[in-house]
């Protein structure tokens, strides 16, 4: 398969690349590097990405920004980064990619556990991830041509603990290589409308 | 308690009013009628609402618009009504209301089943409802002064079947009076961070 991997140079992106590259053709995408450059927050940039890549079988997005911080300091503006980048950025990858992706292709988005297992500083992430999970379930039954869509919802990644550990005290971390399995399951499997929780369960 | 009820003249709003008015003071809010007029999609209008009402103990929002339609016809713009009205409108009720609500007060928002139990025309509703459910769980552990927040997530309402029935074939409807119990449970109970599913369950 020809797979567009957005966020290819990130911690999770590199692990996805390592998991899938032995079996597939990977088009590596980043904001400032990779085979093609694109910014998911900019719909025109997404259009340019699809025009540059040509026909493909799968899109994986392992990128998405949200604002972390104390809720009491939040304004409506504090939610905009999450809405424009991680949420609508990924939605636009699907909306614009639907026209280009081959029959039976798949979209795999990234959410995260914070909408079900929240932390104090993560109210925008909770909203954003909930939106992604809902979108994936809704879009799965509305996509044409046998197209599929799933989300991977990881807990905190071991390799990110130096940066994020203080926010996630008491959370068991998983290696990025284990998170990467969720993307393989989505792209190489047959399921749709699933949220693959990696390293946590909803009733935890 | 003094309870601000937004969407008071709607199908669910009238049932909430009937449930709570015998025990509480209700400030009825609508876009074009009620004790105070306000539009949740306009933050300035929300500010004016809180300035007009003075001290209060609870906010219930039983209002929120999203776009329904065929996903293949959707553009990024098709999601904006849901993002600005039902999602960020309700988030802004909390962000702006936090400064005015009495200690121990509560916010009760409205989502709906479509993020977990989707219909073809409801992709924007699925995204929006997922965002609301996630926001409620995230905000619940971040609110100060003993403030609480919950969502009510109803299935389709019996009284709305003439308008929405064709979208919900095979769904069991519930009377608005039963949906209203979810709001009473949120406002008059002690729980926080809950999504009260009325007439459906997540594993259905």
Tab-separated table of C-alpha atoms in Angstrom:
chain	number	residue	atom	x	y	z
A	1	UNK	CA	0.000	0.000	0.000
A	2	UNK	CA	0.967	3.628	-0.455
A	3	UNK	CA	0.476	5.291	2.931
A	4	UNK	CA	0.654	9.011	3.666
A	5	UNK	CA	2.101	9.421	7.174
A	6	UNK	CA	1.580	12.879	8.659
A	7	UNK	CA	3.777	13.724	11.621
A	8	UNK	CA	6.360	11.225	10.382
A	9	UNK	CA	9.240	12.767	12.348
A	10	UNK	CA	7.433	12.786	15.710
A	11	UNK	CA	7.835	10.235	18.479
A	12	UNK	CA	4.792	8.214	17.437
A	13	UNK	CA	5.323	8.934	13.730
A	14	UNK	CA	8.791	7.389	13.741
A	15	UNK	CA	7.461	4.266	15.449
A	16	UNK	CA	4.653	3.968	12.877
A	17	UNK	CA	7.236	4.360	10.120
A	18	UNK	CA	9.364	1.571	11.631
A	19	UNK	CA	6.313	-0.702	11.920
A	20	UNK	CA	4.895	-0.139	8.422
A	21	UNK	CA	7.858	0.703	6.161
A	22	UNK	CA	8.993	-2.959	5.795
A	23	UNK	CA	5.646	-3.828	4.193
A	24	UNK	CA	4.456	-0.598	2.505
A	25	UNK	CA	5.452	2.539	0.631
A	26	UNK	CA	5.445	5.424	3.141
A	27	UNK	CA	5.066	9.065	2.074
A	28	UNK	CA	6.526	10.968	5.037
A	29	UNK	CA	4.917	14.338	5.734
A	30	UNK	CA	5.914	17.051	8.201
A	31	UNK	CA	5.533	20.780	8.633
A	32	UNK	CA	9.236	21.416	8.131
A	33	UNK	CA	10.588	18.220	6.606
A	34	UNK	CA	9.836	14.858	5.037
A	35	UNK	CA	8.999	13.776	1.490
A	36	UNK	CA	6.233	16.394	1.311
A	37	UNK	CA	5.615	19.350	3.629
A	38	UNK	CA	2.133	20.167	4.900
A	39	UNK	CA	0.385	21.896	7.793
A	40	UNK	CA	-2.894	20.193	8.742
A	41	UNK	CA	-4.237	23.445	10.223
A	42	UNK	CA	-4.241	24.941	6.705
A	43	UNK	CA	-6.776	23.376	4.290
A	44	UNK	CA	-4.903	24.781	1.272
A	45	UNK	CA	-1.764	23.006	2.473
A	46	UNK	CA	-3.720	19.733	2.703
A	47	UNK	CA	-5.000	20.237	-0.860
A	48	UNK	CA	-1.420	20.762	-2.033
A	49	UNK	CA	-0.325	17.604	-0.217
A	50	UNK	CA	-2.919	15.436	-1.958
A	51	UNK	CA	-2.153	17.021	-5.329
A	52	UNK	CA	1.559	16.280	-4.832
A	53	UNK	CA	1.129	12.657	-3.706
A	54	UNK	CA	-1.292	11.384	-6.365
A	55	UNK	CA	-3.119	8.096	-5.796
A	56	UNK	CA	-2.752	6.472	-2.365
A	57	UNK	CA	-4.368	3.839	-0.124
A	58	UNK	CA	-4.176	5.209	3.390
A	59	UNK	CA	-3.683	8.361	5.427
A	60	UNK	CA	-2.312	8.211	8.953
A	61	UNK	CA	-2.234	11.384	11.013
A	62	UNK	CA	0.087	11.248	14.016
A	63	UNK	CA	0.109	15.005	14.500
A	64	UNK	CA	-2.138	17.476	16.277
A	65	UNK	CA	-1.677	20.403	18.644
A	66	UNK	CA	-3.823	21.502	21.588
A	67	UNK	CA	-3.343	24.054	24.367
A	68	UNK	CA	-2.503	22.672	27.816
A	69	UNK	CA	-2.939	24.842	30.914
A	70	UNK	CA	-4.986	25.763	33.963
A	71	UNK	CA	-8.697	25.801	33.134
A	72	UNK	CA	-9.310	28.871	35.293
A	73	UNK	CA	-7.008	30.833	32.970
A	74	UNK	CA	-8.686	29.511	29.809
A	75	UNK	CA	-10.686	31.738	27.485
A	76	UNK	CA	-12.607	30.706	24.375
A	77	UNK	CA	-9.365	31.397	22.502
A	78	UNK	CA	-7.572	28.672	24.482
A	79	UNK	CA	-9.657	26.075	22.623
A	80	UNK	CA	-8.944	27.386	19.121
A	81	UNK	CA	-5.598	25.638	18.630
A	82	UNK	CA	-7.180	22.270	19.419
A	83	UNK	CA	-10.229	23.024	17.255
A	84	UNK	CA	-8.238	24.256	14.231
A	85	UNK	CA	-5.224	21.964	14.431
A	86	UNK	CA	-5.842	18.570	16.063
A	87	UNK	CA	-9.630	18.428	15.483
A	88	UNK	CA	-10.509	20.177	12.207
A	89	UNK	CA	-7.002	19.560	10.836
A	90	UNK	CA	-7.672	15.826	10.994
A	91	UNK	CA	-11.298	16.224	9.834
A	92	UNK	CA	-10.064	18.183	6.815
A	93	UNK	CA	-7.566	15.423	5.993
A	94	UNK	CA	-10.609	13.166	5.607
A	95	UNK	CA	-12.933	15.647	3.864
A	96	UNK	CA	-10.294	16.607	1.298
A	97	UNK	CA	-8.723	13.145	1.070
A	98	UNK	CA	-12.039	11.394	0.289
A	99	UNK	CA	-11.806	12.676	-3.281
A	100	UNK	CA	-8.303	11.276	-3.826
A	101	UNK	CA	-8.015	8.045	-1.840
A	102	UNK	CA	-8.386	4.700	-3.635
A	103	UNK	CA	-11.512	2.529	-3.151
A	104	UNK	CA	-11.316	0.613	0.117
A	105	UNK	CA	-8.700	2.984	1.522
A	106	UNK	CA	-8.440	4.050	5.148
A	107	UNK	CA	-7.986	7.105	7.329
A	108	UNK	CA	-6.414	6.682	10.766
A	109	UNK	CA	-6.562	9.667	13.105
A	110	UNK	CA	-5.058	10.227	16.549
A	111	UNK	CA	-7.018	11.186	19.652
A	112	UNK	CA	-5.846	10.233	23.158
A	113	UNK	CA	-7.194	9.157	26.532
A	114	UNK	CA	-7.881	12.584	28.052
A	115	UNK	CA	-11.565	12.761	27.107
A	116	UNK	CA	-12.215	9.635	29.158
A	117	UNK	CA	-9.394	9.749	31.696
A	118	UNK	CA	-8.743	13.477	32.168
A	119	UNK	CA	-5.955	15.526	33.750
A	120	UNK	CA	-6.330	19.050	35.168
A	121	UNK	CA	-4.423	20.831	32.401
A	122	UNK	CA	-6.120	18.876	29.615
A	123	UNK	CA	-9.605	20.369	29.228
A	124	UNK	CA	-8.977	21.417	25.615
A	125	UNK	CA	-7.447	18.007	24.840
A	126	UNK	CA	-10.516	16.346	26.394
A	127	UNK	CA	-12.847	18.325	24.128
A	128	UNK	CA	-10.671	17.781	21.063
A	129	UNK	CA	-10.187	14.034	21.577
A	130	UNK	CA	-13.892	13.540	22.238
A	131	UNK	CA	-14.636	15.334	18.983
A	132	UNK	CA	-12.218	13.102	17.073
A	133	UNK	CA	-13.597	9.864	18.559
A	134	UNK	CA	-17.164	10.980	17.782
A	135	UNK	CA	-16.245	12.062	14.266
A	136	UNK	CA	-14.596	8.722	13.537
A	137	UNK	CA	-17.645	6.747	14.665
A	138	UNK	CA	-19.975	9.025	12.722
A	139	UNK	CA	-17.917	9.184	9.525
A	140	UNK	CA	-17.338	5.407	9.450
A	141	UNK	CA	-20.952	4.716	8.501
A	142	UNK	CA	-21.119	7.655	6.076
A	143	UNK	CA	-17.989	7.121	3.971
A	144	UNK	CA	-18.477	5.887	0.372
A	145	UNK	CA	-16.561	3.298	-1.734
A	146	UNK	CA	-15.651	0.960	1.122
A	147	UNK	CA	-13.495	3.649	2.734
A	148	UNK	CA	-12.682	3.067	6.393
A	149	UNK	CA	-11.774	5.311	9.318
A	150	UNK	CA	-10.468	4.615	12.813
A	151	UNK	CA	-8.755	6.509	15.610
A	152	UNK	CA	-5.807	5.486	17.745
A	153	UNK	CA	-6.171	6.764	21.311
A	154	UNK	CA	-2.882	6.233	23.144
A	155	UNK	CA	-2.037	6.791	26.775
A	156	UNK	CA	1.153	8.766	27.462
A	157	UNK	CA	4.136	7.423	25.529
A	158	UNK	CA	7.280	6.311	27.363
A	159	UNK	CA	9.559	8.300	25.078
A	160	UNK	CA	7.561	11.463	25.916
A	161	UNK	CA	7.805	11.123	29.691
A	162	UNK	CA	10.695	13.619	29.985
A	163	UNK	CA	8.350	16.279	28.560
A	164	UNK	CA	4.899	15.114	29.731
A	165	UNK	CA	5.596	12.961	32.779
A	166	UNK	CA	4.654	15.680	35.307
A	167	UNK	CA	1.147	15.884	33.792
A	168	UNK	CA	0.662	12.112	33.933
A	169	UNK	CA	1.732	10.998	37.395
A	170	UNK	CA	0.378	7.536	38.090
A	171	UNK	CA	-0.386	6.784	34.445
A	172	UNK	CA	1.310	3.705	33.027
A	173	UNK	CA	3.212	4.731	29.902
A	174	UNK	CA	3.603	2.561	26.797
A	175	UNK	CA	6.462	2.469	24.281
A	176	UNK	CA	5.766	4.265	20.994
A	177	UNK	CA	6.290	0.926	19.222
A	178	UNK	CA	3.210	-0.435	21.022
A	179	UNK	CA	1.162	2.623	20.008
A	180	UNK	CA	2.277	2.014	16.410
A	181	UNK	CA	0.487	-1.337	16.445
A	182	UNK	CA	-2.836	0.507	16.634
A	183	UNK	CA	-2.109	2.220	13.332
A	184	UNK	CA	-1.076	-1.072	11.700
A	185	UNK	CA	-4.291	-2.669	12.941
A	186	UNK	CA	-6.332	0.165	11.440
A	187	UNK	CA	-4.529	0.325	8.078
A	188	UNK	CA	-3.906	-3.384	7.515
A	189	UNK	CA	-7.084	-4.709	9.158
A	190	UNK	CA	-10.687	-4.492	7.988
A	191	UNK	CA	-12.407	-2.703	10.889
A	192	UNK	CA	-13.979	0.757	10.729
A	193	UNK	CA	-15.398	3.234	13.223
A	194	UNK	CA	-13.134	1.918	15.975
A	195	UNK	CA	-11.219	3.815	18.629
A	196	UNK	CA	-8.123	1.718	19.374
A	197	UNK	CA	-7.171	2.450	22.979
A	198	UNK	CA	-3.506	1.688	23.487
A	199	UNK	CA	-2.271	1.227	27.057
A	200	UNK	CA	-5.563	2.064	28.770
A	201	UNK	CA	-9.224	1.030	28.836
A	202	UNK	CA	-12.312	3.197	29.051
A	203	UNK	CA	-13.514	1.827	32.368
A	204	UNK	CA	-10.137	2.270	34.066
B	1	UNK	CA	-31.991	27.365	43.724
B	2	UNK	CA	-31.903	30.024	41.035
B	3	UNK	CA	-31.461	28.168	37.739
B	4	UNK	CA	-30.739	29.718	34.340
B	5	UNK	CA	-32.484	27.568	31.710
B	6	UNK	CA	-31.274	28.200	28.162
B	7	UNK	CA	-33.551	26.914	25.423
B	8	UNK	CA	-36.511	27.169	27.795
B	9	UNK	CA	-39.127	27.245	25.037
B	10	UNK	CA	-37.831	24.144	23.221
B	11	UNK	CA	-39.241	20.634	23.494
B	12	UNK	CA	-36.718	19.518	26.106
B	13	UNK	CA	-36.541	22.975	27.717
B	14	UNK	CA	-40.274	23.019	28.474
B	15	UNK	CA	-40.037	19.576	30.070
B	16	UNK	CA	-37.083	20.689	32.228
B	17	UNK	CA	-39.101	23.746	33.242
B	18	UNK	CA	-42.047	21.559	34.235
B	19	UNK	CA	-39.761	19.260	36.254
B	20	UNK	CA	-37.810	21.948	38.110
B	21	UNK	CA	-40.122	24.971	38.420
B	22	UNK	CA	-42.130	23.520	41.373
B	23	UNK	CA	-38.936	23.421	43.461
B	24	UNK	CA	-36.734	26.241	42.084
B	25	UNK	CA	-36.625	29.729	40.633
B	26	UNK	CA	-36.200	29.381	36.857
B	27	UNK	CA	-34.740	32.164	34.682
B	28	UNK	CA	-36.027	31.268	31.224
B	29	UNK	CA	-33.703	32.190	28.353
B	30	UNK	CA	-34.284	32.036	24.605
B	31	UNK	CA	-33.006	33.691	21.462
B	32	UNK	CA	-36.310	35.413	20.782
B	33	UNK	CA	-38.254	35.153	24.031
B	34	UNK	CA	-38.186	34.318	27.729
B	35	UNK	CA	-37.201	36.291	30.835
B	36	UNK	CA	-33.839	37.164	29.237
B	37	UNK	CA	-32.790	36.834	25.593
B	38	UNK	CA	-29.418	35.402	24.635
B	39	UNK	CA	-27.675	33.627	21.755
B	40	UNK	CA	-25.101	31.064	22.945
B	41	UNK	CA	-23.163	31.367	19.672
B	42	UNK	CA	-22.312	34.984	20.622
B	43	UNK	CA	-19.980	35.334	23.647
B	44	UNK	CA	-21.006	38.992	24.124
B	45	UNK	CA	-24.625	37.871	24.375
B	46	UNK	CA	-23.636	35.339	27.062
B	47	UNK	CA	-21.822	38.082	29.005
B	48	UNK	CA	-24.955	40.240	28.826
B	49	UNK	CA	-27.063	37.328	30.065
B	50	UNK	CA	-24.928	36.789	33.159
B	51	UNK	CA	-24.795	40.539	33.848
B	52	UNK	CA	-28.611	40.718	33.649
B	53	UNK	CA	-29.288	37.684	35.857
B	54	UNK	CA	-26.980	38.425	38.784
B	55	UNK	CA	-26.144	35.667	41.286
B	56	UNK	CA	-27.356	32.139	40.429
B	57	UNK	CA	-26.793	28.501	41.351
B	58	UNK	CA	-27.073	26.526	38.121
B	59	UNK	CA	-27.001	26.830	34.349
B	60	UNK	CA	-28.818	24.330	32.166
B	61	UNK	CA	-28.330	24.508	28.416
B	62	UNK	CA	-30.979	22.681	26.392
B	63	UNK	CA	-30.081	24.416	23.156
B	64	UNK	CA	-27.525	23.835	20.419
B	65	UNK	CA	-27.519	23.728	16.639
B	66	UNK	CA	-25.556	21.473	14.274
B	67	UNK	CA	-25.720	20.823	10.532
B	68	UNK	CA	-27.330	17.550	9.418
B	69	UNK	CA	-26.750	16.227	5.917
B	70	UNK	CA	-24.948	13.820	3.612
B	71	UNK	CA	-21.277	13.514	4.575
B	72	UNK	CA	-20.179	13.368	0.936
B	73	UNK	CA	-21.567	16.898	0.490
B	74	UNK	CA	-19.894	18.209	3.661
B	75	UNK	CA	-17.097	20.761	3.577
B	76	UNK	CA	-15.121	22.120	6.520
B	77	UNK	CA	-17.795	24.820	6.688
B	78	UNK	CA	-20.478	22.213	7.382
B	79	UNK	CA	-18.918	21.677	10.811
B	80	UNK	CA	-18.798	25.352	11.814
B	81	UNK	CA	-22.397	25.632	13.054
B	82	UNK	CA	-21.853	22.712	15.432
B	83	UNK	CA	-18.462	24.039	16.542
B	84	UNK	CA	-19.655	27.622	17.138
B	85	UNK	CA	-23.162	26.956	18.410
B	86	UNK	CA	-23.655	23.629	20.185
B	87	UNK	CA	-19.998	23.010	21.136
B	88	UNK	CA	-18.281	26.342	21.856
B	89	UNK	CA	-21.607	27.996	22.727
B	90	UNK	CA	-21.964	25.598	25.643
B	91	UNK	CA	-18.240	25.781	26.505
B	92	UNK	CA	-18.513	29.575	26.626
B	93	UNK	CA	-21.512	29.335	28.965
B	94	UNK	CA	-19.137	27.577	31.375
B	95	UNK	CA	-16.044	29.729	30.774
B	96	UNK	CA	-17.975	32.979	31.225
B	97	UNK	CA	-20.343	31.626	33.885
B	98	UNK	CA	-17.535	30.388	36.165
B	99	UNK	CA	-16.957	33.977	37.315
B	100	UNK	CA	-20.590	34.543	38.274
B	101	UNK	CA	-21.977	31.249	39.566
B	102	UNK	CA	-22.253	30.684	43.329
B	103	UNK	CA	-19.904	28.256	45.155
B	104	UNK	CA	-21.017	24.666	44.631
B	105	UNK	CA	-23.080	25.591	41.587
B	106	UNK	CA	-23.533	23.393	38.528
B	107	UNK	CA	-23.465	23.511	34.760
B	108	UNK	CA	-25.520	20.983	32.796
B	109	UNK	CA	-24.918	20.771	29.057
B	110	UNK	CA	-26.663	18.782	26.335
B	111	UNK	CA	-24.935	16.367	23.974
B	112	UNK	CA	-26.774	13.365	22.455
B	113	UNK	CA	-26.201	9.768	21.429
B	114	UNK	CA	-24.865	10.325	17.913
B	115	UNK	CA	-21.174	10.197	18.839
B	116	UNK	CA	-21.626	6.659	20.151
B	117	UNK	CA	-24.621	5.470	18.145
B	118	UNK	CA	-24.352	7.339	14.845
B	119	UNK	CA	-26.682	7.980	11.915
B	120	UNK	CA	-25.595	8.746	8.326
B	121	UNK	CA	-26.584	12.408	8.362
B	122	UNK	CA	-25.098	13.072	11.799
B	123	UNK	CA	-21.324	13.301	11.318
B	124	UNK	CA	-21.179	16.887	12.584
B	125	UNK	CA	-23.424	15.989	15.529
B	126	UNK	CA	-21.129	13.047	16.307
B	127	UNK	CA	-18.085	15.321	16.413
B	128	UNK	CA	-19.911	17.987	18.424
B	129	UNK	CA	-21.422	15.609	20.985
B	130	UNK	CA	-18.086	13.861	21.461
B	131	UNK	CA	-16.475	17.229	22.120
B	132	UNK	CA	-19.126	18.101	24.704
B	133	UNK	CA	-18.855	14.766	26.530
B	134	UNK	CA	-15.052	15.061	26.605
B	135	UNK	CA	-15.173	18.685	27.748
B	136	UNK	CA	-17.540	17.815	30.597
B	137	UNK	CA	-15.280	15.031	31.880
B	138	UNK	CA	-12.201	17.215	31.565
B	139	UNK	CA	-13.701	20.356	33.100
B	140	UNK	CA	-15.233	18.445	36.024
B	141	UNK	CA	-11.834	17.860	37.620
B	142	UNK	CA	-10.583	21.364	36.797
B	143	UNK	CA	-13.446	23.538	38.082
B	144	UNK	CA	-12.827	25.551	41.288
B	145	UNK	CA	-15.048	26.268	44.340
B	146	UNK	CA	-16.904	22.957	44.341
B	147	UNK	CA	-18.488	23.754	40.976
B	148	UNK	CA	-19.900	20.761	39.115
B	149	UNK	CA	-20.563	19.961	35.469
B	150	UNK	CA	-22.459	17.162	33.722
B	151	UNK	CA	-23.970	16.462	30.318
B	152	UNK	CA	-27.326	14.984	29.446
B	153	UNK	CA	-27.122	12.803	26.342
B	154	UNK	CA	-30.647	11.919	25.214
B	155	UNK	CA	-31.795	9.607	22.482
B	156	UNK	CA	-34.406	11.001	20.094
B	157	UNK	CA	-37.360	12.559	21.925
B	158	UNK	CA	-40.913	11.304	21.282
B	159	UNK	CA	-42.266	14.817	20.796
B	160	UNK	CA	-39.643	15.402	18.059
B	161	UNK	CA	-40.471	12.306	16.005
B	162	UNK	CA	-42.609	14.233	13.492
B	163	UNK	CA	-39.471	16.229	12.574
B	164	UNK	CA	-36.627	13.760	13.252
B	165	UNK	CA	-38.262	10.334	13.007
B	166	UNK	CA	-36.992	9.636	9.469
B	167	UNK	CA	-33.384	10.004	10.678
B	168	UNK	CA	-33.928	7.648	13.621
B	169	UNK	CA	-35.692	4.585	12.259
B	170	UNK	CA	-35.413	1.750	14.742
B	171	UNK	CA	-34.388	3.993	17.631
B	172	UNK	CA	-36.636	3.824	20.677
B	173	UNK	CA	-37.763	7.359	21.521
B	174	UNK	CA	-38.288	8.690	25.054
B	175	UNK	CA	-40.722	11.359	26.263
B	176	UNK	CA	-39.146	14.771	26.930
B	177	UNK	CA	-40.291	14.424	30.554
B	178	UNK	CA	-37.932	11.454	30.936
B	179	UNK	CA	-35.042	13.421	29.419
B	180	UNK	CA	-35.787	16.207	31.917
B	181	UNK	CA	-34.963	13.827	34.775
B	182	UNK	CA	-31.318	13.839	33.651
B	183	UNK	CA	-31.132	17.591	34.200
B	184	UNK	CA	-32.770	17.303	37.636
B	185	UNK	CA	-30.277	14.584	38.578
B	186	UNK	CA	-27.393	16.820	37.513
B	187	UNK	CA	-28.630	20.027	39.177
B	188	UNK	CA	-30.107	18.567	42.351
B	189	UNK	CA	-27.627	15.694	42.812
B	190	UNK	CA	-23.963	15.791	43.817
B	191	UNK	CA	-22.245	14.055	40.887
B	192	UNK	CA	-19.833	15.712	38.475
B	193	UNK	CA	-18.149	14.773	35.202
B	194	UNK	CA	-21.021	12.459	34.281
B	195	UNK	CA	-22.728	11.942	30.933
B	196	UNK	CA	-26.319	10.980	31.729
B	197	UNK	CA	-27.518	8.809	28.858
B	198	UNK	CA	-31.302	8.941	28.669
B	199	UNK	CA	-33.067	6.216	26.712
B	200	UNK	CA	-29.927	4.460	25.455
B	201	UNK	CA	-26.712	2.876	26.708
B	202	UNK	CA	-23.207	3.104	25.279
B	203	UNK	CA	-22.879	-0.572	24.475
B	204	UNK	CA	-26.202	-0.763	22.670
